[in-house]
Coordinates of C-alpha atoms in Angstrom, one line a residue:
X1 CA 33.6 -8.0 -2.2
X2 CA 32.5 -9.9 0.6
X3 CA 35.7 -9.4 2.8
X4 CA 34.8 -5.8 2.2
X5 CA 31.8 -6.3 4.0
X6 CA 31.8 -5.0 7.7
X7 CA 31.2 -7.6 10.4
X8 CA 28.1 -5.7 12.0
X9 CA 26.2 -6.0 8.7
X10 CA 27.4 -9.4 7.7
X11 CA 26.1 -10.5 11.6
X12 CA 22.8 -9.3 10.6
X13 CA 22.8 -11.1 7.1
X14 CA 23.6 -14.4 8.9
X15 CA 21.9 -14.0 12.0
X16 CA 19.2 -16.6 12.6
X17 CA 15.6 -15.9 13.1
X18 CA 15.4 -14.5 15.9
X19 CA 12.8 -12.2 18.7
X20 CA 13.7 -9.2 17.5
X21 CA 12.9 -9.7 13.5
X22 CA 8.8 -10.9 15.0
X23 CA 8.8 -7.5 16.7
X24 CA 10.1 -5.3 14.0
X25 CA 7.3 -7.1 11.8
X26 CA 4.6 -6.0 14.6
X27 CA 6.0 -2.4 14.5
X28 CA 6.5 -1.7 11.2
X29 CA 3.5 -3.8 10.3
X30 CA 1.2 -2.0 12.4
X31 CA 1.8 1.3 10.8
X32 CA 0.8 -0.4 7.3
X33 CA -2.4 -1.9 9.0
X34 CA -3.0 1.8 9.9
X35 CA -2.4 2.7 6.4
X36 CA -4.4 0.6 5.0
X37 CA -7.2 0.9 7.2
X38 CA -7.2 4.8 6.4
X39 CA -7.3 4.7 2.7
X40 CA -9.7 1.9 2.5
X41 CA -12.3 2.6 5.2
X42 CA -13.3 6.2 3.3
X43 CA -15.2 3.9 0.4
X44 CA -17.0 2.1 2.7
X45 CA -18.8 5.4 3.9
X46 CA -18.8 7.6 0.5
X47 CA -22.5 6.7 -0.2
X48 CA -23.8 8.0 3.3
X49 CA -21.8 11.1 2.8
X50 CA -23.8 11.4 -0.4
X51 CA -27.3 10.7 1.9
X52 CA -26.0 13.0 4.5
X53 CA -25.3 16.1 2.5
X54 CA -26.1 15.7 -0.7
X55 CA -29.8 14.8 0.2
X56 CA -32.5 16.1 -3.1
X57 CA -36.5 16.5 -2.3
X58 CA -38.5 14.4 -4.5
X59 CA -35.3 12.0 -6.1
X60 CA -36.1 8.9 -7.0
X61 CA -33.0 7.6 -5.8
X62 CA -30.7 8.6 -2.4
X63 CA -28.3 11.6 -2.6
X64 CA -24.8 10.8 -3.8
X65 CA -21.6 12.8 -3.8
X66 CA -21.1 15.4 -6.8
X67 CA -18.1 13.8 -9.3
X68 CA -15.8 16.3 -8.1
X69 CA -16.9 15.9 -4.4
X70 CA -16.6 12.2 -4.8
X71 CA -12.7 12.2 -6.8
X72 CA -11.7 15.1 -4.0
X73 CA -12.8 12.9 -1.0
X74 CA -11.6 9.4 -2.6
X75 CA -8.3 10.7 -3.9
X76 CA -7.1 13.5 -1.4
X77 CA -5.5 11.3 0.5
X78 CA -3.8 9.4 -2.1
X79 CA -2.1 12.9 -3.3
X80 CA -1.1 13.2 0.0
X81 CA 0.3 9.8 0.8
X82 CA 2.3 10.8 -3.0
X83 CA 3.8 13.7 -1.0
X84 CA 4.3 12.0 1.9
X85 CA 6.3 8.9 0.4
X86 CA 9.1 11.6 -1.7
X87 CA 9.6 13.8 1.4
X88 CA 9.5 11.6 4.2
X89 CA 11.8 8.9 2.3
X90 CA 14.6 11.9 1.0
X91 CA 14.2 13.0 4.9
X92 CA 14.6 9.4 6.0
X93 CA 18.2 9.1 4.3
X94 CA 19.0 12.7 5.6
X95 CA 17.9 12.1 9.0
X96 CA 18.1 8.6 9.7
X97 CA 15.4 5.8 10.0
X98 CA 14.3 5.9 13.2
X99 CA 13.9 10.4 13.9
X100 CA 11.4 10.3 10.9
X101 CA 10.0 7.5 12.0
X102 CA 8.0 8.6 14.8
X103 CA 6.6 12.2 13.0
X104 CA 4.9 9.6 10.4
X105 CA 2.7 8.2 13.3
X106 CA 1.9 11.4 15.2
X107 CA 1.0 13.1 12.0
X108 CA -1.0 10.2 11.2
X109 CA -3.0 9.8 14.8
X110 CA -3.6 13.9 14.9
X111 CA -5.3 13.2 11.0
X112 CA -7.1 10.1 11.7
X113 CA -8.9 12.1 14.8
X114 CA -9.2 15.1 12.7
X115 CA -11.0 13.7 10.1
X116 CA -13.7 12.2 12.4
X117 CA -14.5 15.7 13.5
X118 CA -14.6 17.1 10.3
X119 CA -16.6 20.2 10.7
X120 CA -19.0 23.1 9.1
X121 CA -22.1 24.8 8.5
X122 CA -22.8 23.5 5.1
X123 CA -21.8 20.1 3.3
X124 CA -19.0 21.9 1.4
X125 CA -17.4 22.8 4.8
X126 CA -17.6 19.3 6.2
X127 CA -16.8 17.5 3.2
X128 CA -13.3 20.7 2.6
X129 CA -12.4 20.3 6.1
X130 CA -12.6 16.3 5.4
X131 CA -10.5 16.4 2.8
X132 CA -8.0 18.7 4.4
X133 CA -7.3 16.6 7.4
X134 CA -7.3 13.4 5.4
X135 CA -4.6 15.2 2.8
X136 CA -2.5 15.0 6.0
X137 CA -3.4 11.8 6.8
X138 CA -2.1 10.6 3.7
X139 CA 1.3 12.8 4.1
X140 CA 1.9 10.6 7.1
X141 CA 1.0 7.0 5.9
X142 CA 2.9 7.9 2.7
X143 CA 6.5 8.6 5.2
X144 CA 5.0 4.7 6.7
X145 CA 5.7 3.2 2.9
X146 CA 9.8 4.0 2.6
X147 CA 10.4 3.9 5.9
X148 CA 9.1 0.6 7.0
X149 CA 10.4 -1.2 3.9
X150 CA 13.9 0.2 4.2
X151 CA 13.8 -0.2 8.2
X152 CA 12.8 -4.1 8.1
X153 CA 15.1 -4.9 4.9
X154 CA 17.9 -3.2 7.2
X155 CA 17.4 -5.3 9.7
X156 CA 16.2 -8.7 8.4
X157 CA 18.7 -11.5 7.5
X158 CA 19.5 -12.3 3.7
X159 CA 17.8 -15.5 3.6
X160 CA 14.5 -14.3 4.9
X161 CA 14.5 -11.3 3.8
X162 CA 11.5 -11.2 1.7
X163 CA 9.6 -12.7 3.8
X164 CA 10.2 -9.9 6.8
X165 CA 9.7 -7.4 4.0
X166 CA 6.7 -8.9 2.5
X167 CA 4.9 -9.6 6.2
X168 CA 4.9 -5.9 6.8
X169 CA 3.6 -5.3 4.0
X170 CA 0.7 -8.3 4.3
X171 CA -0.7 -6.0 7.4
X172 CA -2.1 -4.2 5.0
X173 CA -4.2 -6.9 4.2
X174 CA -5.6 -6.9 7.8
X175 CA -6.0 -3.5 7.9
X176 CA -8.2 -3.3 5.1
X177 CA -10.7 -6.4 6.8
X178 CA -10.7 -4.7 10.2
X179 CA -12.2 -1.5 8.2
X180 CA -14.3 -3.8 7.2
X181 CA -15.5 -5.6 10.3
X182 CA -15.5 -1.9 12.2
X183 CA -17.7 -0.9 9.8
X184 CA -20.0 -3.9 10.0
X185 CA -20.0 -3.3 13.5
X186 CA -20.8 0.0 14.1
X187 CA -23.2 0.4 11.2
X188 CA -25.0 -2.8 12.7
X189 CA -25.5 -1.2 16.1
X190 CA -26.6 2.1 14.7
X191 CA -29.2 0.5 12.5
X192 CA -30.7 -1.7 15.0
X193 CA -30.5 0.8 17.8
X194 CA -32.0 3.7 15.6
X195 CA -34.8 1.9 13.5
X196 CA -35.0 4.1 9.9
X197 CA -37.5 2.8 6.6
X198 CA -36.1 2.2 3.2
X199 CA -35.5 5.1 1.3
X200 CA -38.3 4.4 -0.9
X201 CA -40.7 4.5 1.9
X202 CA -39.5 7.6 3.5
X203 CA -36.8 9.5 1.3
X204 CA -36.0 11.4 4.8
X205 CA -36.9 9.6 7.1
X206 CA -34.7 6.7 5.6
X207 CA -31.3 8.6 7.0
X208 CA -31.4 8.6 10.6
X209 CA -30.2 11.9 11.8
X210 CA -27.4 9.8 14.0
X211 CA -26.2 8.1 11.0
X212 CA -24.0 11.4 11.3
X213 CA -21.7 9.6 13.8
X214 CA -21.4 5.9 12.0
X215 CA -18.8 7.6 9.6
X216 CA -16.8 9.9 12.1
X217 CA -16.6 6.8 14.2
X218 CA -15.3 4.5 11.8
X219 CA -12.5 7.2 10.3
X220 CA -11.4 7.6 14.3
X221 CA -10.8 4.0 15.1
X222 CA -7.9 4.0 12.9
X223 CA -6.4 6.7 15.0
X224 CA -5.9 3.4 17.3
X225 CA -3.3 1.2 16.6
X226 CA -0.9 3.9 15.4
X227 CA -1.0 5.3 19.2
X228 CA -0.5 2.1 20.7
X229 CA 2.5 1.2 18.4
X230 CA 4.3 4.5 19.1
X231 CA 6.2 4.2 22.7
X232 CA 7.8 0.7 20.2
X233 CA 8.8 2.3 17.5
X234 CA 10.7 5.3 19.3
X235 CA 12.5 2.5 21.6
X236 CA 13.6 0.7 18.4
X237 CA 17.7 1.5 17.4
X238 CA 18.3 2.8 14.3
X239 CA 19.3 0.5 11.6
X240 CA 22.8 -0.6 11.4
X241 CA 23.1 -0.2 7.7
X242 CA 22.2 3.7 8.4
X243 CA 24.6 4.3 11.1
X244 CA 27.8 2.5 9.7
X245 CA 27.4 3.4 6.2
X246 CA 25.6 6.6 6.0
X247 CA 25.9 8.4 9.3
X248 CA 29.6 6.5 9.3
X249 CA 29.1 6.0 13.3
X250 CA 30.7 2.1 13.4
X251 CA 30.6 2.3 16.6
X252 CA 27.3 3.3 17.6
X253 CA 26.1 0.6 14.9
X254 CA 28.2 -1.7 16.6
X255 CA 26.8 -1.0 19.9
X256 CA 23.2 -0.9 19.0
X257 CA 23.3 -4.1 17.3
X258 CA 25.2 -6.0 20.0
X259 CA 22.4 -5.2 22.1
X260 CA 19.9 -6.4 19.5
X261 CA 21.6 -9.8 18.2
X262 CA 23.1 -10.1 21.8
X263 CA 26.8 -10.5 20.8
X264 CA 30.1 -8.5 21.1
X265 CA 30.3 -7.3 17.8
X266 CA 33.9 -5.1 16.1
X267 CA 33.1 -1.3 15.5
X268 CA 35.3 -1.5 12.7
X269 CA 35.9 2.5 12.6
X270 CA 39.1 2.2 10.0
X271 CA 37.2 0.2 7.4
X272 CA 33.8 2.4 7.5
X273 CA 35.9 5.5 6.5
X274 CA 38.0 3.4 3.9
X275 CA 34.1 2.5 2.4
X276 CA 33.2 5.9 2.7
X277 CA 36.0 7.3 0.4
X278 CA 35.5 5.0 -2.8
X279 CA 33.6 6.5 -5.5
X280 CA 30.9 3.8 -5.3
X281 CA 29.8 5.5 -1.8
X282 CA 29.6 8.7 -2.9
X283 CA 27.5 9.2 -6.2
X284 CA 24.5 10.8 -6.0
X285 CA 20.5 10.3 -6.6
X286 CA 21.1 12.9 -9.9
X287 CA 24.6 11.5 -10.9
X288 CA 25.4 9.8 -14.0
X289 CA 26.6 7.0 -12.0
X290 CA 23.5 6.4 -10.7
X291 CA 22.2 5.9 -13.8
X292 CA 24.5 3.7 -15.3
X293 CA 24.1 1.1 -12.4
X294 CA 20.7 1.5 -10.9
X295 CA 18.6 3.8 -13.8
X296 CA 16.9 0.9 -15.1
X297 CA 16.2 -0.8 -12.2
X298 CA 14.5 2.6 -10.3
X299 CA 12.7 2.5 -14.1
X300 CA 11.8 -1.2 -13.3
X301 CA 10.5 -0.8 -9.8
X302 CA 8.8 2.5 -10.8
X303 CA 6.7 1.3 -13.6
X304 CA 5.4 -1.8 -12.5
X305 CA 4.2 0.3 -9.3
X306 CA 2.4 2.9 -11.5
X307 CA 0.7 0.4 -13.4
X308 CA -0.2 -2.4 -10.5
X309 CA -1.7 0.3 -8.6
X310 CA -4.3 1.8 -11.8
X311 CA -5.5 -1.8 -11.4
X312 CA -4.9 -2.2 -7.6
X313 CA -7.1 1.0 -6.5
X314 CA -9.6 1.6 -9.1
X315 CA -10.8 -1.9 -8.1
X316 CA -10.6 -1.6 -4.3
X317 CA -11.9 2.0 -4.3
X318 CA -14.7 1.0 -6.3
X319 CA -15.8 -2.4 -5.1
X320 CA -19.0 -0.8 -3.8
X321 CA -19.9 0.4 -7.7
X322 CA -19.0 -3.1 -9.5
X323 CA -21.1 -4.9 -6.8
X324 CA -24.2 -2.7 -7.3
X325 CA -23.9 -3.2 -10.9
X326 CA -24.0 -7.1 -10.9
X327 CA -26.5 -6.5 -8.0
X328 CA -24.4 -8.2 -5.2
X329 CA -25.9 -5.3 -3.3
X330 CA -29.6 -4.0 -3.4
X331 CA -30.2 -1.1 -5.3
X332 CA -30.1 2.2 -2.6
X333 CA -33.5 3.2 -2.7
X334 CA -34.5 -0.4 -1.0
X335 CA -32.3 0.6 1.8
X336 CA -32.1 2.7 4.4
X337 CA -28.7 5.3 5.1
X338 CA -26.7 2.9 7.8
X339 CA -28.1 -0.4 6.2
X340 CA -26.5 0.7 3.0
X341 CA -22.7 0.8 4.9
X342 CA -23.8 -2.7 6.2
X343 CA -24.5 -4.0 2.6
X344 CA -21.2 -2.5 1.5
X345 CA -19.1 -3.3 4.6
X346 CA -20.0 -6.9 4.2
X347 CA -18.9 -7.1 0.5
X348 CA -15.6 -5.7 1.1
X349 CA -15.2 -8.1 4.1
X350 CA -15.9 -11.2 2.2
X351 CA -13.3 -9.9 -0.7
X352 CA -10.8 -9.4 2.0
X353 CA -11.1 -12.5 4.2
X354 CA -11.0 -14.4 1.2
X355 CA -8.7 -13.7 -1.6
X356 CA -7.1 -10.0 -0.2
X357 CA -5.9 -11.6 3.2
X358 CA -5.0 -14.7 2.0
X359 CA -2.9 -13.6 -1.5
X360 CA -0.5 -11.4 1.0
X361 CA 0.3 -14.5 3.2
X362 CA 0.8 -16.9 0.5
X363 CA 3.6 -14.2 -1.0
X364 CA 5.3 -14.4 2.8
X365 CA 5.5 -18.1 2.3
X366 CA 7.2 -18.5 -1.0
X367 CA 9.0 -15.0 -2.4
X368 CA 12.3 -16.2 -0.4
X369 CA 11.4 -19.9 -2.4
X370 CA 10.4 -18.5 -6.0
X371 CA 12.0 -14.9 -5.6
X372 CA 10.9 -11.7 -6.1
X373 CA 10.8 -12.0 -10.5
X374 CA 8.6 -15.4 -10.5
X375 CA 5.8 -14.2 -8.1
X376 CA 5.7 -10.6 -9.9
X377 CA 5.6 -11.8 -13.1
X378 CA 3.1 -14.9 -11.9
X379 CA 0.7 -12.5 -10.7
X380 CA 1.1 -9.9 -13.4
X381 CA -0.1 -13.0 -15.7
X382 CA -2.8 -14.1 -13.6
X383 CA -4.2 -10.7 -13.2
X384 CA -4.2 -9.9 -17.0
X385 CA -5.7 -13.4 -17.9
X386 CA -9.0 -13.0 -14.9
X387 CA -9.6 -9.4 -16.1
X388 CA -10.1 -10.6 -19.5
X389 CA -12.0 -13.2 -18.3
X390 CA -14.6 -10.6 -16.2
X391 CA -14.5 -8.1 -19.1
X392 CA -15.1 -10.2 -22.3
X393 CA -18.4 -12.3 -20.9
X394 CA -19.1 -9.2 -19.3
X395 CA -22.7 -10.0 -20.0
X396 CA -22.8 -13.6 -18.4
X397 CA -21.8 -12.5 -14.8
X398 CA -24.2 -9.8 -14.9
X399 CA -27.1 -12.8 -15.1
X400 CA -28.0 -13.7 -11.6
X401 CA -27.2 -17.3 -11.3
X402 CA -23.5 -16.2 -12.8
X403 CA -22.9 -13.4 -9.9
X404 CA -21.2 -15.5 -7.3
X405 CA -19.2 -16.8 -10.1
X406 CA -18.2 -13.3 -11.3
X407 CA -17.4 -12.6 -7.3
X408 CA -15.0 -15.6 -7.4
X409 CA -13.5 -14.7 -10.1
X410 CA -13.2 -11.1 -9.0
X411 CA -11.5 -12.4 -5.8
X412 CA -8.9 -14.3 -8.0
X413 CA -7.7 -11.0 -9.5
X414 CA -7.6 -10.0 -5.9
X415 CA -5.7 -13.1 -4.7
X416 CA -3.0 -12.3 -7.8
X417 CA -2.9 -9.1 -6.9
X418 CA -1.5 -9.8 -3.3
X419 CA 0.3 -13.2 -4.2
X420 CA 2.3 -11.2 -6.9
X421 CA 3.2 -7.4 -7.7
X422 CA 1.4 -5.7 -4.7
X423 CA 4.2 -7.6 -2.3
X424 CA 6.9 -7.4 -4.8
X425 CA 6.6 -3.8 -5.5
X426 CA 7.2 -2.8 -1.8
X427 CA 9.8 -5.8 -1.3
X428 CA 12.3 -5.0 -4.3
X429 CA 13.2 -1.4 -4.3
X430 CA 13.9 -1.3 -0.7
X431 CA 16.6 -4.4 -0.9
X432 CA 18.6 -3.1 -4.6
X433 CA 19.6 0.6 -4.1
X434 CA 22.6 1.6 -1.6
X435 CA 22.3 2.6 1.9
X436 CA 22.4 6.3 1.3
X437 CA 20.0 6.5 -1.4
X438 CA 17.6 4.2 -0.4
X439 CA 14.7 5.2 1.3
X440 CA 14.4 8.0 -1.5
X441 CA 14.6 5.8 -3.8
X442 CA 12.1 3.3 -2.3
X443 CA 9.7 6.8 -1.8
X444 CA 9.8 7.9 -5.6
X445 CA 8.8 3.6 -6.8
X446 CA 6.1 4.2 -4.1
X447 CA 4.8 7.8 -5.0
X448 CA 4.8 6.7 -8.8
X449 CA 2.7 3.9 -7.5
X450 CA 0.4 6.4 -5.9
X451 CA -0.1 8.1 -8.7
X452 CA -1.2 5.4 -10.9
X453 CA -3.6 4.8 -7.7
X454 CA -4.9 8.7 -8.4
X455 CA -4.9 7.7 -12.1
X456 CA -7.1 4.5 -11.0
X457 CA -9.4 6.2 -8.9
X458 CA -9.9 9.1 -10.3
X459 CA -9.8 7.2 -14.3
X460 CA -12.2 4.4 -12.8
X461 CA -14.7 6.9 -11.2
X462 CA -15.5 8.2 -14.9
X463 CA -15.2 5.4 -16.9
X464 CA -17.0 3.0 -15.5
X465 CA -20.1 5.3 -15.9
X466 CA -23.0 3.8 -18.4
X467 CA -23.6 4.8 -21.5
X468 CA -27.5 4.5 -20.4
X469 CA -28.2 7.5 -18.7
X470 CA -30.8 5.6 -16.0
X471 CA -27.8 3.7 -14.8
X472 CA -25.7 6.5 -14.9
X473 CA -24.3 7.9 -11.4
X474 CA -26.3 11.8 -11.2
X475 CA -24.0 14.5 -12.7
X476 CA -21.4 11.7 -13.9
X477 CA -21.1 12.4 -18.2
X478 CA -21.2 9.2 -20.3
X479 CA -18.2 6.9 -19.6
X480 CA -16.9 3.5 -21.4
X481 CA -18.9 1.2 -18.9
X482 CA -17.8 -1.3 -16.7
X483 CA -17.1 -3.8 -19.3
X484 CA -14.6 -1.4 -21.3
X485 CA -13.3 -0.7 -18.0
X486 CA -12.2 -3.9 -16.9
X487 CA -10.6 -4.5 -20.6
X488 CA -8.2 -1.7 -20.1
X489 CA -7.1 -2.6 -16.7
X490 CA -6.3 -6.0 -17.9
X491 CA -4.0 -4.2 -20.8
X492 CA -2.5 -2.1 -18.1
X493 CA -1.7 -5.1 -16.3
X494 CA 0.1 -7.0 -19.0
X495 CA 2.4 -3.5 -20.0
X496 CA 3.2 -4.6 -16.1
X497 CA 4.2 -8.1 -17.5
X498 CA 6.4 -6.3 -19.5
X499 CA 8.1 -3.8 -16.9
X500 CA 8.6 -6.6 -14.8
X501 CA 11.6 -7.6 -17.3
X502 CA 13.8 -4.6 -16.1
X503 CA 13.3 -5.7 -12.0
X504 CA 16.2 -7.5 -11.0
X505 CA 16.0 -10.2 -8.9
X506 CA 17.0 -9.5 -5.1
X507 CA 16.4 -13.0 -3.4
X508 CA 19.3 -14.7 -0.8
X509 CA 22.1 -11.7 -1.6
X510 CA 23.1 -9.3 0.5
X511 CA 21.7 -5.9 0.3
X512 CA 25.3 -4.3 -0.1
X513 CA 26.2 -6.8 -2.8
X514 CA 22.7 -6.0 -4.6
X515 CA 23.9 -2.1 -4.5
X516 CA 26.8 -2.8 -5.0
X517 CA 28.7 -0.6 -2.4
X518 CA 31.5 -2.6 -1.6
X519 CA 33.6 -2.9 -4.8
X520 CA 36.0 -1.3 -5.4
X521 CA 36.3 -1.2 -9.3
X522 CA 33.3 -1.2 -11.6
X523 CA 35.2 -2.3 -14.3
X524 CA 36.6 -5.1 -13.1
X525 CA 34.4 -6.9 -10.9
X526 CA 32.3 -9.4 -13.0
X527 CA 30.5 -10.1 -10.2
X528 CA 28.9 -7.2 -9.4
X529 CA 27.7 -7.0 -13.1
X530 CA 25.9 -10.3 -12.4
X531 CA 23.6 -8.6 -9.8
X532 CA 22.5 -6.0 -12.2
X533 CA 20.3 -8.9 -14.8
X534 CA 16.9 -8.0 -14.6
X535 CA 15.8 -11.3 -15.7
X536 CA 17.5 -14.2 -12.8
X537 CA 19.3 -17.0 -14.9

């Protein structure tokens, strides 16, 4: 197998660390700190939406969003990143890497802009237009999720791999503490610059009529570091793997990647179209074949996604609620509109800087050391065990002196999270699924991810509702409470525990020995059966 395996390709798999890997990390990685940044930064501002346009005379508390207003505006754009990741990564193995690349980022800049000057006469036009532009918002960050995994395993070397993969991915992290610390800024200026009472002074007089702009602003700034990143990414070569094996160009792959590793490489042209011919390079998505060698595995990756991400984004969505409840912040009417993003912006911040951040970076330093399997399964267990530990005391960390350490041990989940399945789940399926089939494949793990995210956010937002009507969100029906809440998402996460048994594990092979593409008998290669375990031995 390995004297199958072209010289271009095996030059990247033993190429040393080098320039170009730290700037394919910044350009890919600056798209997922866009990403993030987009999908996150909408729940700091939800509750001055509600102020804004969902203001009632005479309510004892503030105006908040409908629960059809609120699932539309939290969850549009996760339906559209779902989209986003099946088209853009079935377009990214028809069109190559790099000509998809750059729609992702224009779509998402336009979006990002757009949503900031969401516009109408009435709250149900702002709040439709809203949701339109950040639909398409989504579409574009969900192209970002197969295309910057496959682009970066394409490119990385086999020992590091992981780690390349898994620091693109850790920008996420970033992203979602500059939302943060953007809206802690902006919110801070606006609120000492335009002085406003408490709501239960002055129910109208507690939203400044410039609040208006503290939301638009902070949706725009992420418009930001997608622009700047664009001129890089069009100037990046498309990936060697995608030229040689797919668009079976050897020697433009040769060429391109001479230039990048700075060494004559071969073009090889006679042994790409002996590759091409064998039946192992030519099954597709739909096939039978397919199924036989990489069914469970696209099963593996696919579930795990779907269930981390119920956890993952009913948590993250919905900080803000689980904080109010164990009054980490003050109840709404003893705020005023912009104070109230302050409050919430500073919660999220703290979460972020110290367990979200953190978790990512600790996965960079040790999945190419414990592999992919360990640190999924690790965090899957972790996860499961500090759920149950929230849920079943539930009581206890709602006392005050036991709130910081329910916060701690909210941050742990957190922590587990990132140090475990929310790496591995982007790492894995773009390094074990051939060239040609890849980047779809790596879309449909991700889209079934996003929509155990719309099952999270959209499952969380009802659930978690009180039983007791005065605690009760207005217009929300009765749901299981926090408490019940928190119990299922720690069963959810150890059915992940589970799934994680049909993930193989990727670490220190080759990506065309993972797929398999360069033997030539099924039958008889023993070898290649090897990489198909789920469970490393």
């Amino acid at each position: 197998m390995a004297g199958d395996q072209l010289t271009v390709l095996n030059a990247l798999d033993v190429a040393k660390t080098q320039l170009y890997h730290f700037t394919a990390i910044v350009i890919a990685g600056m798209g997922f700190f866009t990403d993030a940044y987009d999908l996150f930064c909408i729940s700091l501002v939800t509750k001055l939406l509600g102020r804004i346009y969902y203001h009632v005379d005479g309510a004892k508390k503030p105006g908040t969003l409908p629960p059809n207003v609120s699932a539309a505006v939290n969850g549009v754009a996760l339906c559209g990143t779902l989209a986003g990741q099946l088209f853009f990564g079935w377009l990214g193995d028809k069109l190559g890497r790099k000509k998809v690349y750059g729609i992702t980022l224009i779509l998402m800049v336009i979006s990002s802009i757009a949503s900031g000057l969401s516009f109408g006469k009435s709250a149900k036009g702002v709040i439709a237009t809203l949701c339109f532009f950040r639909f398409w918002l989504g579409f574009g960050i969900g192209g970002d999720y197969p295309l910057s995994a496959t682009i970066m395993s394409e490119y990385a070397n086999k020992k590091t791999r992981g780690a390349f993969i898994a620091a693109v991915f850790a920008m996420q992290g970033f992203g979602i503490l500059a939302g943060g610390i953007v809206a802690l800024i902006v919110s801070s200026a606006f609120d000492h610059k335009f002085k406003a009472p408490p709501y239960s002074v002055d129910p109208v007089g507690s939203t400044a009529p410039e609040a208006d702009y503290v939301w638009r602003i902070v949706l725009m700034v992420g418009a930001l570091p997608a622009a700047l990143t664009y001129y890089w990414r069009m100037r990046m070569p498309e990936t060697a793997r995608y030229t040689a094996l797919v668009a079976k160009n050897a020697k433009q792959a040769a060429a391109d990647m001479s230039k990048v590793l700075q060494v004559e490489l071969e073009s090889e042209e006679e042994k790409v179209a002996k590759l091409s011919q064998r039946d192992s390079n030519s099954f597709g998505l739909f096939s039978r074949e397919f199924l036989k060698r990489h069914g469970l595995h696209l099963f593996g990756t696919t579930s795990t996604w779907f269930l981390l991400d119920i956890a993952f984004y009913s948590q993250n969505l919905f900080q803000k609620d689980i904080f109010s409840a164990i009054g980490w912040i003050p109840p709404a009417a003893t705020m005023n509109a912009i104070h109230e993003v302050y409050k919430i912006a500073r919660a999220q911040t703290l979460i972020a800087l110290c367990s979200t951040v953190p978790g990512y970076w600790f996965t960079v330093a040790f999945i190419d050391y414990m592999g992919r399997f360990a640190i999924q399964m690790m965090g899957f267990f972790f996860m499961t065990v500090f759920m149950f530990a929230l849920a079943i005391p539930y009581h206890h960390w709602t006392l005050k002196p036991n709130r910081i350490g329910f916060v701690i041990m909210y941050s742990l989940t957190f922590f587990f999270a990132n140090f475990g399945p929310n790496a591995t789940t982007f790492v894995v399926p773009a390094e074990i699924f051939p060239a040609r089939l890849r980047s779809t494949c790596h879309g449909i793990s991700a889209a079934a991810g996003k929509a155990g995210a719309i099952v999270g956010a959209f499952g969380f937002l009802y659930a978690a509702q009180s039983k007791d009507p005065k605690k009760r969100d207005a217009g929300y029906p009765a749901g299981i409470g926090v408490k019940n809440s928190l119990i299922m998402l720690g069963v959810v996460n150890f059915v992940g525990m589970i799934c994680t048994l049909c993930v193989p594990e990727s670490k220190g092979r080759s990506l065309e020995e993972l797929s398999r593409e360069n033997e030539e008998n099924d039958e008889t290669d023993q070898t290649a059966n090897a990489t198909a375990r789920t469970v490393p031995v």
